[in-house]
Amino acid sequence: MFAREHVEYKALDLPDRSDLSDGEMLSESKAFYEKMKRRHTVREYSERPVAREVIEECIRTAGTAPSGANHQPWHFVAISDPAFKKRVREASEEEERKFYEGGAGDEWLKALEPIGTNDHKPHLEEAPWLIVVFSQKWGYFEDGDRFKNYYVPESTGIACGFLLAALHHAGLVSLTHTPNPMKFLTAMLGRPAHEKPIMIIAVGHPRKDASVPSVAKMKKPLNEIMTLAE
Ligand code: IYR
């Protein structure tokens, strides 16, 4: 996609303007908050499958995220193959066993107590899809020359946020999972060595008995997360 002739500045008239009144803006922003606060991280998935096209559209949405120099330094591997999911689960659980047996350190393990997590990760097989997100330290021009990417963690983090919102908007639940360390995913999924796995996102429908830890509903109030300088 990156050919050298595309790397010079050219202005386009702003496409896709929105023209809401102030009142409409307020009600839209409230409605979106009401929607997003209903997103939950879910660990118990039902057997209901999810069409590949839905996953593709959500990843397409993630790909619209802003990024450093518009280099889009990300790649998404979407896995529904049960054998692949099993391999990811087994390798993740192996790392997680070491993490929960003490590798994490006391303070981290204490912080995780209210979340109720442990090294048992059946959802990595039970969820119909796993999306593994990679960031790319560099990209390639069409002629094979390499160029540097910028603000890679920030850009990929924003794309992950878009993806989580898109999945929720599509009526799905998800879980961000970060086996520690997770470099094994690069080779396991056949990605080039310069790509760094950022997270695994399990995606699907919640099981009837799905639950969330009660602390997950405790969000900081606006006055704690926002300072106004008007
Ligand atoms: N990677 C581990 C531990 C973990 C860490 C954080 I920070 C969490 O918010 C939740 C879990 C795991 O996925 O279990």
PDB file of C-alpha atoms and ligand atoms in Angstrom, residues 43 96 99-100 108 112 115 117-119 121 176-180, ligand 1:
ATOM      1  CA  ARG A  43     -14.583 -14.844  30.366  1.00  0.00           C
ATOM      2  CA  GLU A  96       0.519 -17.756  33.013  1.00  0.00           C
ATOM      3  CA  PHE A  99       3.187 -15.650  36.343  1.00  0.00           C
ATOM      4  CA  TYR A 100       0.582 -16.711  38.931  1.00  0.00           C
ATOM      5  CA  TRP A 108       0.699  -7.497  41.122  1.00  0.00           C
ATOM      6  CA  LEU A 112      -5.490  -9.063  40.527  1.00  0.00           C
ATOM      7  CA  ILE A 115     -10.548  -9.507  39.260  1.00  0.00           C
ATOM      8  CA  THR A 117      -8.146 -14.287  37.319  1.00  0.00           C
ATOM      9  CA  ASN A 118      -5.808 -17.277  37.403  1.00  0.00           C
ATOM     10  CA  ASP A 119      -3.749 -19.387  35.010  1.00  0.00           C
ATOM     11  CA  LYS A 121      -7.794 -19.892  30.412  1.00  0.00           C
ATOM     12  CA  THR A 176      -8.426  -8.614  26.434  1.00  0.00           C
ATOM     13  CA  HIS A 177      -5.823 -11.175  27.412  1.00  0.00           C
ATOM     14  CA  THR A 178      -2.131 -10.470  27.778  1.00  0.00           C
ATOM     15  CA  PRO A 179      -0.116 -13.599  28.519  1.00  0.00           C
ATOM     16  CA  ASN A 180       3.137 -12.515  30.072  1.00  0.00           C
TER      17      ASN A 180
HETATM   18  N1  IYR B   1      -1.920 -11.730  32.037  1.00  0.00           N
HETATM   19  C1  IYR B   1      -2.610 -12.289  33.146  1.00  0.00           C
HETATM   20  C2  IYR B   1      -2.683 -11.396  34.313  1.00  0.00           C
HETATM   21  C3  IYR B   1      -3.570 -10.228  34.255  1.00  0.00           C
HETATM   22  C4  IYR B   1      -2.981  -8.993  34.346  1.00  0.00           C
HETATM   23  C5  IYR B   1      -3.769  -7.890  34.386  1.00  0.00           C
HETATM   24  I1  IYR B   1      -2.891  -6.094  34.675  1.00  0.00           I
HETATM   25  C6  IYR B   1      -5.163  -7.995  34.337  1.00  0.00           C
HETATM   26  O1  IYR B   1      -5.962  -6.877  34.374  1.00  0.00           O
HETATM   27  C7  IYR B   1      -5.749  -9.249  34.262  1.00  0.00           C
HETATM   28  C8  IYR B   1      -4.929 -10.364  34.195  1.00  0.00           C
HETATM   29  C9  IYR B   1      -3.971 -12.856  32.744  1.00  0.00           C
HETATM   30  O2  IYR B   1      -4.442 -12.555  31.640  1.00  0.00           O
HETATM   31  O3  IYR B   1      -4.548 -13.582  33.537  1.00  0.00           O
END
